[in-house]
Structures are given as structure tokens and as C-alpha cells.
mmCIF file of C-alpha atoms in Angstrom:
data_model
loop_
_atom_site.group_PDB
_atom_site.id
_atom_site.type_symbol
_atom_site.label_atom_id
_atom_site.label_comp_id
_atom_site.label_asym_id
_atom_site.label_seq_id
_atom_site.Cartn_x
_atom_site.Cartn_y
_atom_site.Cartn_z
ATOM 1 C CA MET A 43 -13.271 -1.806 -5.200
ATOM 2 C CA GLY A 44 -11.968 -0.958 -8.613
ATOM 3 C CA GLN A 45 -12.239 -4.185 -11.367
ATOM 4 C CA ASP A 46 -9.315 -5.990 -11.975
ATOM 5 C CA ILE A 47 -8.311 -5.203 -15.759
ATOM 6 C CA TYR A 48 -9.184 -2.703 -18.139
ATOM 7 C CA SER A 49 -12.910 -1.650 -19.261
ATOM 8 C CA LYS A 50 -11.319 -1.226 -23.126
ATOM 9 C CA LEU A 51 -8.738 -3.839 -22.907
ATOM 10 C CA GLY A 52 -10.240 -5.592 -26.257
ATOM 11 C CA SER A 53 -9.520 -2.138 -27.977
ATOM 12 C CA ILE A 54 -5.283 -1.981 -27.212
ATOM 13 C CA PRO A 55 -3.909 -2.058 -31.105
ATOM 14 C CA THR A 56 -2.006 -5.446 -32.011
ATOM 15 C CA GLY A 57 -0.278 -6.554 -34.969
ATOM 16 C CA LEU A 58 3.777 -6.087 -35.960
ATOM 17 C CA ALA A 59 5.525 -3.540 -36.583
ATOM 18 C CA GLN A 60 7.163 -2.698 -40.104
ATOM 19 C CA GLU A 61 10.858 -4.221 -40.014
ATOM 20 C CA GLY A 62 12.272 -0.566 -41.477
ATOM 21 C CA LEU A 63 14.577 1.308 -39.119
ATOM 22 C CA ILE A 64 15.469 4.577 -38.394
ATOM 23 C CA GLU A 65 18.878 5.605 -37.815
ATOM 24 C CA GLY A 66 19.212 6.711 -34.329
ATOM 25 C CA CYS A 67 18.689 6.454 -30.802
ATOM 26 C CA LEU A 68 15.316 6.352 -28.661
ATOM 27 C CA VAL A 69 15.534 7.472 -25.120
ATOM 28 C CA LEU A 70 13.389 5.799 -22.575
ATOM 29 C CA GLU A 71 12.356 7.452 -19.055
ATOM 30 C CA GLY A 72 11.341 5.046 -16.232
ATOM 31 C CA GLY A 73 8.603 5.755 -13.717
ATOM 32 C CA ALA A 74 6.541 2.944 -12.622
ATOM 33 C CA PHE A 75 3.375 3.065 -13.615
ATOM 34 C CA ARG A 76 3.616 6.329 -15.407
ATOM 35 C CA GLY A 77 5.400 4.427 -18.096
ATOM 36 C CA MET A 78 1.865 3.439 -19.995
ATOM 37 C CA TYR A 79 1.955 7.416 -21.435
ATOM 38 C CA THR A 80 5.476 5.638 -22.838
ATOM 39 C CA GLN A 81 3.377 2.689 -23.793
ATOM 40 C CA GLY A 82 0.504 4.990 -25.613
ATOM 41 C CA ALA A 83 3.225 6.365 -27.525
ATOM 42 C CA LEU A 84 5.400 3.327 -28.515
ATOM 43 C CA ASP A 85 2.268 1.778 -30.021
ATOM 44 C CA ALA A 86 1.002 5.001 -31.639
ATOM 45 C CA TRP A 87 5.105 5.090 -33.757
ATOM 46 C CA MET A 88 4.720 0.956 -34.331
ATOM 47 C CA GLN A 89 1.595 1.538 -35.928
ATOM 48 C CA ARG A 90 3.274 4.082 -38.579
ATOM 49 C CA GLY A 91 6.678 2.595 -38.698
ATOM 50 C CA VAL A 92 9.197 4.296 -36.311
ATOM 51 C CA ASN A 93 11.182 1.737 -35.297
ATOM 52 C CA PHE A 94 15.043 3.440 -34.477
ATOM 53 C CA SER A 95 18.204 1.221 -34.595
ATOM 54 C CA CYS A 96 19.209 1.706 -30.621
ATOM 55 C CA THR A 97 16.754 1.905 -27.901
ATOM 56 C CA LEU A 98 17.410 2.737 -24.397
ATOM 57 C CA GLY A 99 15.522 2.372 -21.935
ATOM 58 C CA VAL A 100 15.737 3.087 -17.475
ATOM 59 C CA SER A 101 13.303 1.183 -15.237
ATOM 60 C CA ALA A 102 9.565 1.221 -16.674
ATOM 61 C CA GLY A 103 11.043 2.843 -20.204
ATOM 62 C CA ALA A 104 13.424 -0.426 -19.753
ATOM 63 C CA LEU A 105 10.033 -2.828 -19.758
ATOM 64 C CA GLY A 106 8.319 -1.070 -22.230
ATOM 65 C CA GLY A 107 11.321 -1.495 -24.353
ATOM 66 C CA VAL A 108 11.626 -4.998 -24.360
ATOM 67 C CA SER A 109 7.903 -4.760 -26.671
ATOM 68 C CA TYR A 110 9.188 -1.990 -28.836
ATOM 69 C CA VAL A 111 11.829 -4.025 -30.176
ATOM 70 C CA SER A 112 10.219 -7.150 -30.557
ATOM 71 C CA GLY A 113 8.194 -5.037 -32.503
ATOM 72 C CA GLN A 114 5.047 -6.576 -30.688
ATOM 73 C CA ILE A 115 2.183 -3.734 -30.807
ATOM 74 C CA GLY A 116 -0.084 -4.020 -27.529
ATOM 75 C CA ARG A 117 2.085 -5.953 -26.176
ATOM 76 C CA SER A 118 3.658 -4.773 -22.584
ATOM 77 C CA ALA A 119 0.165 -2.432 -22.585
ATOM 78 C CA ARG A 120 -2.173 -5.768 -22.615
ATOM 79 C CA ALA A 121 0.753 -7.231 -19.605
ATOM 80 C CA ASN A 122 -0.062 -4.041 -17.614
ATOM 81 C CA LEU A 123 -3.949 -3.024 -17.850
ATOM 82 C CA GLY A 124 -5.037 -7.187 -18.020
ATOM 83 C CA HIS A 125 -2.701 -8.283 -15.377
ATOM 84 C CA ARG A 126 -1.759 -4.890 -12.741
ATOM 85 C CA HIS A 127 -3.947 -6.477 -10.175
ATOM 86 C CA ASP A 128 -1.962 -10.477 -10.633
ATOM 87 C CA LYS A 129 -1.374 -11.506 -7.076
ATOM 88 C CA ALA A 130 2.198 -13.131 -9.191
ATOM 89 C CA TYR A 131 2.745 -9.950 -10.350
ATOM 90 C CA ILE A 132 1.952 -6.975 -7.757
ATOM 91 C CA GLY A 133 0.806 -8.279 -3.640
ATOM 92 C CA THR A 134 1.285 -11.051 -1.644
ATOM 93 C CA GLN A 135 2.229 -14.091 -4.291
ATOM 94 C CA ALA A 136 4.767 -11.281 -5.514
ATOM 95 C CA LEU A 137 6.766 -10.629 -1.822
ATOM 96 C CA ARG A 138 6.575 -14.681 -1.304
ATOM 97 C CA LYS A 139 8.395 -15.299 -4.842
ATOM 98 C CA SER A 140 10.926 -13.039 -4.734
ATOM 99 C CA LYS A 141 10.769 -10.640 -1.322
ATOM 100 C CA SER A 142 9.304 -7.585 -3.227
ATOM 101 C CA LEU A 143 5.598 -6.739 -3.561
ATOM 102 C CA ILE A 144 6.453 -5.888 -7.032
ATOM 103 C CA ARG A 145 7.658 -9.007 -8.881
ATOM 104 C CA LEU A 146 9.288 -8.068 -12.303
ATOM 105 C CA ASP A 147 10.131 -11.778 -12.788
ATOM 106 C CA PHE A 148 6.240 -11.702 -14.388
ATOM 107 C CA LEU A 149 6.144 -9.144 -16.923
ATOM 108 C CA LEU A 150 10.002 -10.292 -18.027
ATOM 109 C CA TYR A 151 9.640 -14.542 -17.712
ATOM 110 C CA ASP A 152 5.826 -15.469 -17.185
ATOM 111 C CA TYR A 153 3.679 -13.307 -19.389
ATOM 112 C CA ASN A 154 6.083 -14.733 -22.209
ATOM 113 C CA GLU A 155 3.579 -18.105 -20.959
ATOM 114 C CA ILE A 156 0.274 -15.506 -22.355
ATOM 115 C CA GLU A 157 1.641 -13.660 -25.020
ATOM 116 C CA PRO A 158 5.139 -14.180 -26.857
ATOM 117 C CA LEU A 159 7.624 -12.368 -26.761
ATOM 118 C CA ASP A 160 9.058 -13.003 -30.565
ATOM 119 C CA THR A 161 13.125 -13.549 -29.724
ATOM 120 C CA GLN A 162 13.697 -13.593 -32.925
ATOM 121 C CA ARG A 163 13.156 -10.501 -33.718
ATOM 122 C CA PHE A 164 14.146 -8.717 -29.885
ATOM 123 C CA ASN A 165 16.911 -10.596 -31.126
ATOM 124 C CA ASP A 166 17.730 -8.543 -34.643
ATOM 125 C CA PRO A 167 21.097 -7.881 -35.026
ATOM 126 C CA ARG A 168 20.357 -4.519 -37.145
ATOM 127 C CA ARG A 169 19.256 -2.879 -33.112
ATOM 128 C CA ARG A 170 20.287 -2.176 -30.321
ATOM 129 C CA PHE A 171 18.781 -1.971 -27.148
ATOM 130 C CA LEU A 172 20.116 -1.105 -23.727
ATOM 131 C CA ALA A 173 18.829 -1.005 -20.432
ATOM 132 C CA GLU A 174 20.602 1.691 -17.650
ATOM 133 C CA ALA A 175 21.126 0.544 -14.377
ATOM 134 C CA THR A 176 22.426 1.616 -11.530
ATOM 135 C CA ASP A 177 25.848 0.045 -10.102
ATOM 136 C CA CYS A 178 25.266 -0.122 -6.634
ATOM 137 C CA ARG A 179 29.452 -0.256 -5.749
ATOM 138 C CA THR A 180 29.491 2.943 -7.276
ATOM 139 C CA GLY A 181 26.123 4.966 -7.841
ATOM 140 C CA GLU A 182 27.321 5.705 -11.091
ATOM 141 C CA SER A 183 25.153 4.349 -14.545
ATOM 142 C CA VAL A 184 26.301 1.188 -16.603
ATOM 143 C CA PHE A 185 24.697 0.568 -19.679
ATOM 144 C CA TRP A 186 24.075 -3.370 -20.083
ATOM 145 C CA GLU A 187 23.517 -4.214 -23.866
ATOM 146 C CA ARG A 188 21.679 -6.930 -25.642
ATOM 147 C CA GLY A 189 24.055 -9.647 -26.777
ATOM 148 C CA GLN A 190 26.778 -8.512 -23.802
ATOM 149 C CA CYS A 191 25.436 -9.623 -20.792
ATOM 150 C CA ASP A 192 21.497 -11.371 -20.016
ATOM 151 C CA ILE A 193 19.215 -8.942 -21.145
ATOM 152 C CA PHE A 194 16.345 -9.678 -18.829
ATOM 153 C CA ALA A 195 18.213 -9.450 -15.570
ATOM 154 C CA ALA A 196 19.621 -5.769 -16.620
ATOM 155 C CA VAL A 197 15.967 -4.800 -17.174
ATOM 156 C CA LYS A 198 14.933 -6.225 -13.952
ATOM 157 C CA ALA A 199 17.658 -4.459 -12.427
ATOM 158 C CA SER A 200 17.123 -1.254 -14.210
ATOM 159 C CA ALA A 201 13.358 -1.218 -12.922
ATOM 160 C CA SER A 202 13.916 -2.987 -8.963
ATOM 161 C CA MET A 203 13.137 0.530 -7.097
ATOM 162 C CA PRO A 204 15.072 1.282 -4.005
ATOM 163 C CA PHE A 205 13.741 0.025 -0.297
ATOM 164 C CA VAL A 206 11.452 -2.360 -1.653
ATOM 165 C CA THR A 207 12.967 -4.696 -4.070
ATOM 166 C CA PRO A 208 16.711 -6.748 -3.673
ATOM 167 C CA MET A 209 19.803 -6.194 -5.321
ATOM 168 C CA VAL A 210 19.867 -7.987 -8.884
ATOM 169 C CA ASP A 211 22.800 -9.205 -10.130
ATOM 170 C CA VAL A 212 23.909 -8.859 -13.813
ATOM 171 C CA ASN A 213 27.497 -9.808 -14.600
ATOM 172 C CA GLY A 214 28.578 -10.166 -10.935
ATOM 173 C CA VAL A 215 27.340 -7.078 -10.411
ATOM 174 C CA PRO A 216 24.923 -5.672 -7.629
ATOM 175 C CA CYS A 217 22.299 -3.490 -9.405
ATOM 176 C CA LEU A 218 19.165 -1.140 -8.565
ATOM 177 C CA ASP A 219 16.935 1.095 -11.126
ATOM 178 C CA GLY A 220 18.905 2.968 -13.115
ATOM 179 C CA GLY A 221 16.972 5.847 -12.058
ATOM 180 C CA CYS A 222 19.030 6.285 -9.086
ATOM 181 C CA SER A 223 22.082 7.286 -11.003
ATOM 182 C CA CYS A 224 20.397 9.202 -13.952
ATOM 183 C CA GLY A 225 16.692 9.312 -15.164
ATOM 184 C CA ILE A 226 17.251 10.292 -18.309
ATOM 185 C CA PRO A 227 20.514 9.291 -20.133
ATOM 186 C CA PHE A 228 20.538 10.954 -22.987
ATOM 187 C CA ASP A 229 24.055 11.346 -22.684
ATOM 188 C CA TRP A 230 25.037 8.438 -23.297
ATOM 189 C CA ALA A 231 23.623 8.926 -26.465
ATOM 190 C CA LEU A 232 25.013 12.556 -27.491
ATOM 191 C CA GLY A 233 28.106 10.450 -26.255
ATOM 192 C CA GLN A 234 27.653 7.503 -28.447
ATOM 193 C CA GLY A 235 27.412 10.135 -31.350
ATOM 194 C CA TYR A 236 24.205 9.750 -32.194
ATOM 195 C CA ASP A 237 22.816 12.875 -34.980
ATOM 196 C CA LYS A 238 19.254 11.667 -34.073
ATOM 197 C CA ILE A 239 18.208 11.493 -30.598
ATOM 198 C CA VAL A 240 14.501 10.927 -29.104
ATOM 199 C CA VAL A 241 13.698 11.293 -25.669
ATOM 200 C CA ILE A 242 9.900 9.757 -24.460
ATOM 201 C CA ARG A 243 9.704 11.389 -20.960
ATOM 202 C CA THR A 244 6.363 10.396 -18.430
ATOM 203 C CA ARG A 245 7.038 14.031 -16.984
ATOM 204 C CA HIS A 246 5.404 17.055 -18.261
ATOM 205 C CA ARG A 247 8.127 19.417 -19.375
ATOM 206 C CA SER A 248 7.861 21.808 -16.031
ATOM 207 C CA TYR A 249 8.389 18.649 -13.645
ATOM 208 C CA ARG A 250 11.162 19.109 -10.952
ATOM 209 C CA LYS A 251 11.812 16.740 -8.784
ATOM 210 C CA PRO A 252 11.335 18.290 -4.937
ATOM 211 C CA PRO A 253 13.660 18.043 -2.579
ATOM 212 C CA LYS A 254 13.599 14.824 0.270
ATOM 213 C CA GLY A 255 12.707 15.453 3.731
ATOM 214 C CA GLN A 256 15.186 13.490 4.867
ATOM 215 C CA ASN A 257 18.461 10.874 3.874
ATOM 216 C CA THR A 258 17.104 8.117 4.767
ATOM 217 C CA ALA A 259 19.807 5.878 1.854
ATOM 218 C CA GLU A 260 22.485 6.229 4.134
ATOM 219 C CA ALA A 261 20.583 4.308 7.116
ATOM 220 C CA VAL A 262 19.637 1.692 4.470
ATOM 221 C CA TYR A 263 22.354 1.270 2.206
ATOM 222 C CA ARG A 264 25.285 1.521 4.989
ATOM 223 C CA ARG A 265 27.278 -1.701 3.068
ATOM 224 C CA TRP A 266 27.137 0.767 -0.401
ATOM 225 C CA PRO A 267 27.708 4.105 0.756
ATOM 226 C CA GLU A 268 28.288 6.131 -3.184
ATOM 227 C CA PHE A 269 25.015 4.393 -4.075
ATOM 228 C CA ALA A 270 23.333 6.387 -1.080
ATOM 229 C CA ARG A 271 24.696 9.013 -1.791
ATOM 230 C CA ASN A 272 23.347 9.174 -4.996
ATOM 231 C CA VAL A 273 20.288 8.089 -3.653
ATOM 232 C CA ASP A 274 19.826 10.906 -1.618
ATOM 233 C CA ARG A 275 20.589 14.088 -4.465
ATOM 234 C CA ILE A 276 19.180 12.135 -7.610
ATOM 235 C CA HIS A 277 16.241 15.820 -7.629
ATOM 236 C CA THR A 278 19.461 17.730 -7.840
ATOM 237 C CA VAL A 279 20.587 15.336 -10.349
ATOM 238 C CA TYR A 280 17.418 14.712 -12.347
ATOM 239 C CA ASN A 281 16.791 18.993 -12.139
ATOM 240 C CA GLY A 282 19.851 19.653 -13.713
ATOM 241 C CA LEU A 283 19.584 16.767 -16.448
ATOM 242 C CA CYS A 284 15.955 18.314 -17.258
ATOM 243 C CA ASP A 285 17.294 22.196 -17.508
ATOM 244 C CA ARG A 286 20.119 20.432 -20.000
ATOM 245 C CA LEU A 287 17.160 18.252 -21.792
ATOM 246 C CA GLU A 288 15.510 21.252 -22.148
ATOM 247 C CA GLU A 289 18.156 22.944 -23.507
ATOM 248 C CA LEU A 290 18.800 20.299 -25.980
ATOM 249 C CA GLU A 291 15.539 20.244 -27.287
ATOM 250 C CA ARG A 292 14.872 24.121 -28.082
ATOM 251 C CA SER A 293 18.401 24.451 -30.039
ATOM 252 C CA GLY A 294 16.958 20.907 -32.027
ATOM 253 C CA ARG A 295 19.382 18.961 -31.041
ATOM 254 C CA VAL A 296 17.196 16.131 -29.516
ATOM 255 C CA PHE A 297 13.343 15.765 -29.976
ATOM 256 C CA VAL A 298 10.982 15.264 -26.846
ATOM 257 C CA LEU A 299 7.895 13.839 -26.221
ATOM 258 C CA ALA A 300 6.799 14.732 -23.082
ATOM 259 C CA PRO A 301 3.057 14.528 -21.467
ATOM 260 C CA GLU A 302 0.816 18.092 -22.513
ATOM 261 C CA ARG A 303 -0.120 18.013 -18.878
ATOM 262 C CA PRO A 304 0.664 16.758 -15.464
ATOM 263 C CA ILE A 305 0.513 12.461 -14.866
ATOM 264 C CA THR A 306 -1.400 12.007 -11.595
ATOM 265 C CA VAL A 307 -1.519 7.805 -11.583
ATOM 266 C CA SER A 308 0.962 6.638 -8.385
ATOM 267 C CA ARG A 309 3.819 4.668 -9.212
ATOM 268 C CA VAL A 310 1.855 1.563 -8.107
ATOM 269 C CA GLU A 311 -1.508 2.494 -9.444
ATOM 270 C CA GLY A 312 -4.517 0.243 -9.373
ATOM 271 C CA ASP A 313 -6.781 2.449 -10.502
ATOM 272 C CA MET A 314 -7.277 0.152 -13.847
ATOM 273 C CA GLU A 315 -9.332 2.814 -15.826
ATOM 274 C CA LYS A 316 -6.899 5.533 -15.217
ATOM 275 C CA LEU A 317 -4.043 4.289 -16.363
ATOM 276 C CA GLY A 318 -5.665 3.352 -19.745
ATOM 277 C CA ALA A 319 -6.823 6.729 -19.915
ATOM 278 C CA LEU A 320 -2.955 6.780 -19.436
ATOM 279 C CA TYR A 321 -1.974 4.898 -21.862
ATOM 280 C CA TRP A 322 -4.028 6.943 -24.698
ATOM 281 C CA GLN A 323 -2.756 10.064 -23.646
ATOM 282 C CA GLY A 324 0.295 8.558 -25.062
ATOM 283 C CA TYR A 325 -1.495 6.942 -27.665
ATOM 284 C CA THR A 326 -3.119 9.997 -28.872
ATOM 285 C CA GLU A 327 -0.237 12.324 -28.127
ATOM 286 C CA GLY A 328 2.622 9.991 -30.316
ATOM 287 C CA LEU A 329 -0.178 10.593 -33.015
ATOM 288 C CA ASN A 330 -0.179 14.209 -33.080
ATOM 289 C CA SER A 331 3.980 14.157 -32.800
ATOM 290 C CA LEU A 332 5.084 12.878 -35.704
ATOM 291 C CA GLU A 333 4.797 15.185 -37.808
ATOM 292 C CA ALA A 334 7.607 18.027 -36.065
ATOM 293 C CA LEU A 335 8.748 13.854 -35.182
ATOM 294 C CA SER A 336 8.930 13.896 -38.909
ATOM 295 C CA ARG A 337 10.647 17.121 -39.317
ATOM 296 C CA TYR A 338 13.286 15.722 -37.150
ATOM 297 C CA LEU A 339 14.258 13.448 -38.670
ATOM 298 C CA GLY A 340 14.156 15.075 -42.103
ATOM 299 C CA GLN A 341 11.340 11.756 -43.662
ATOM 300 C CA PRO A 342 8.186 11.010 -43.603
ATOM 301 C CA LEU A 343 6.702 8.982 -41.597
#
């Protein structure tokens, strides 16, 4: 059996990001523990003062976005690399407490007892923070913004995977994983009129979702037929988004940071060294992207 924490946990950077902001929208793809890539990239960027005025996260992207908006370098990584095998987070205790093997309340609430969230910076009115979830009544995306809802309930909803996690109520709306409706919501940023839009992927550029062998959502979510239909066609929607994002990147409209090689960790990866390596991959590639990002933004970094 492997070790319970990452062997180089103490090497994860610490400190607070600078308070200056870059006008633009940062969009963070989900992907469960593939999000360690994103956490590494965000830490590298925070160390260089790359703090966007708006952050929109999906699933693991929303979870990692919390510490990015609060400017706490390394916080999200320490939570996962130090507590992946805590049974109150993932395991039997989590199942008893939350009816799910993955208990997101550990990251959103319990972890504050270990490394408190800087709520003053997190609630800075100069910065927008949103979590995209899926409205189970309609199967469509809903964008929950800090200040207009219980943002931590919204983040939890955004990261609550179908089939294994109960729905989460946000302002009276039953919600699940934002990836069930739109895994990379750059269209929201375009619709908001942001001139600079930066997307962090958790899949390499050429990845496309294969079709599922059979439709299972309609059997599980009979009371939620619109949601079930969207889940069963998610590969078609996601692949279309990837194609359009590549076009926007080629035209220079959007900047994309994506893993240079395929990510091999599983959604609930338990090998701490693999997770640590993925964090450092994101950190290194985040640093290496700064010159190109600076050209896209039109300002030095």
C-alpha cells in the first residue's frame, strides 16, 4: 500500500499572492483529481502576480478557484496532497456523513480548521468568482456568483459527480456537476464581453471524449429526464466545445493552458506520488507559459 500523503508535501509553495488584478476572465475546467494540474499552474501564476478580476470554475476547477481567489498559494494542493486518504474526505467516514464516498464538505469547511481560508481576500468585491453547476430540472448550466448565493454550496454542487453524489440545493435549485452541461464554459466569458479570456484545461488539446457504451442516466434519473438526456450526450457537447476552443485559440481570441502530455491519473487517484507529479507538471507548464501569456495580455508578467 502506498503512503497516505505526498512525500514532498513540504515543498509545496506558500505565501500570499499580490493584490493587483488583471482585467479578464479565467475559466477553470474540472476533472476531479486531474485538477492537481490546475492547482500547480495557479500557484505558479499567483507567485508571478497573475490574478484575474474574474474566475469561473467547474467542478474541481471551482474547488481550486476558491484558494486562487483568496490568494493563498499552495493551499488547495496541501489539502489534497496531505489529506487524500483522510477517511472523513474520501472513504467510509465520508460515506456515513454525506452519503457519498467523496465528502466535499471536508475541503470546503473542515479544512478551514487546518489552514483557514482568508475570507477577507476571498470576498474582495473587486474580484468576481463563479461556480458553474447543472440545474437538474432543466439539464442546463447555471452560473452561481459569490455574493448572490451561498457560494460554498454552489462550489459543492459544481463538483458533485452524478451517480455517486447526492444533488445539492443552491437557492432552491437541485444541482449537480457543472461538467454535465458544459465542461468548459468559455461562452459565458464571451457573453459577458471580456476582452481577455484565459482557460486552464485538464486534458491535452487533442483529447476528445469517446461515446459511452450505453445510456445509463435515464435509468438512474427518471425524475429528471432533461438532466439525464444531457448526461448521456455529454461527449458530443464536450467534443464540440473542444473544437470551438481550438478555433478561438488559433485566432488569438482566447489563451489556453493545457497539459503538454496526456494526464494518466484517475478521477479519484490514490497514488500520492502521481498526484504530486501532476501538481508539479502544472506548476512547471504554468511557469513556462508566462511569456506567451504576457504577449496575449499585452502586459509584462
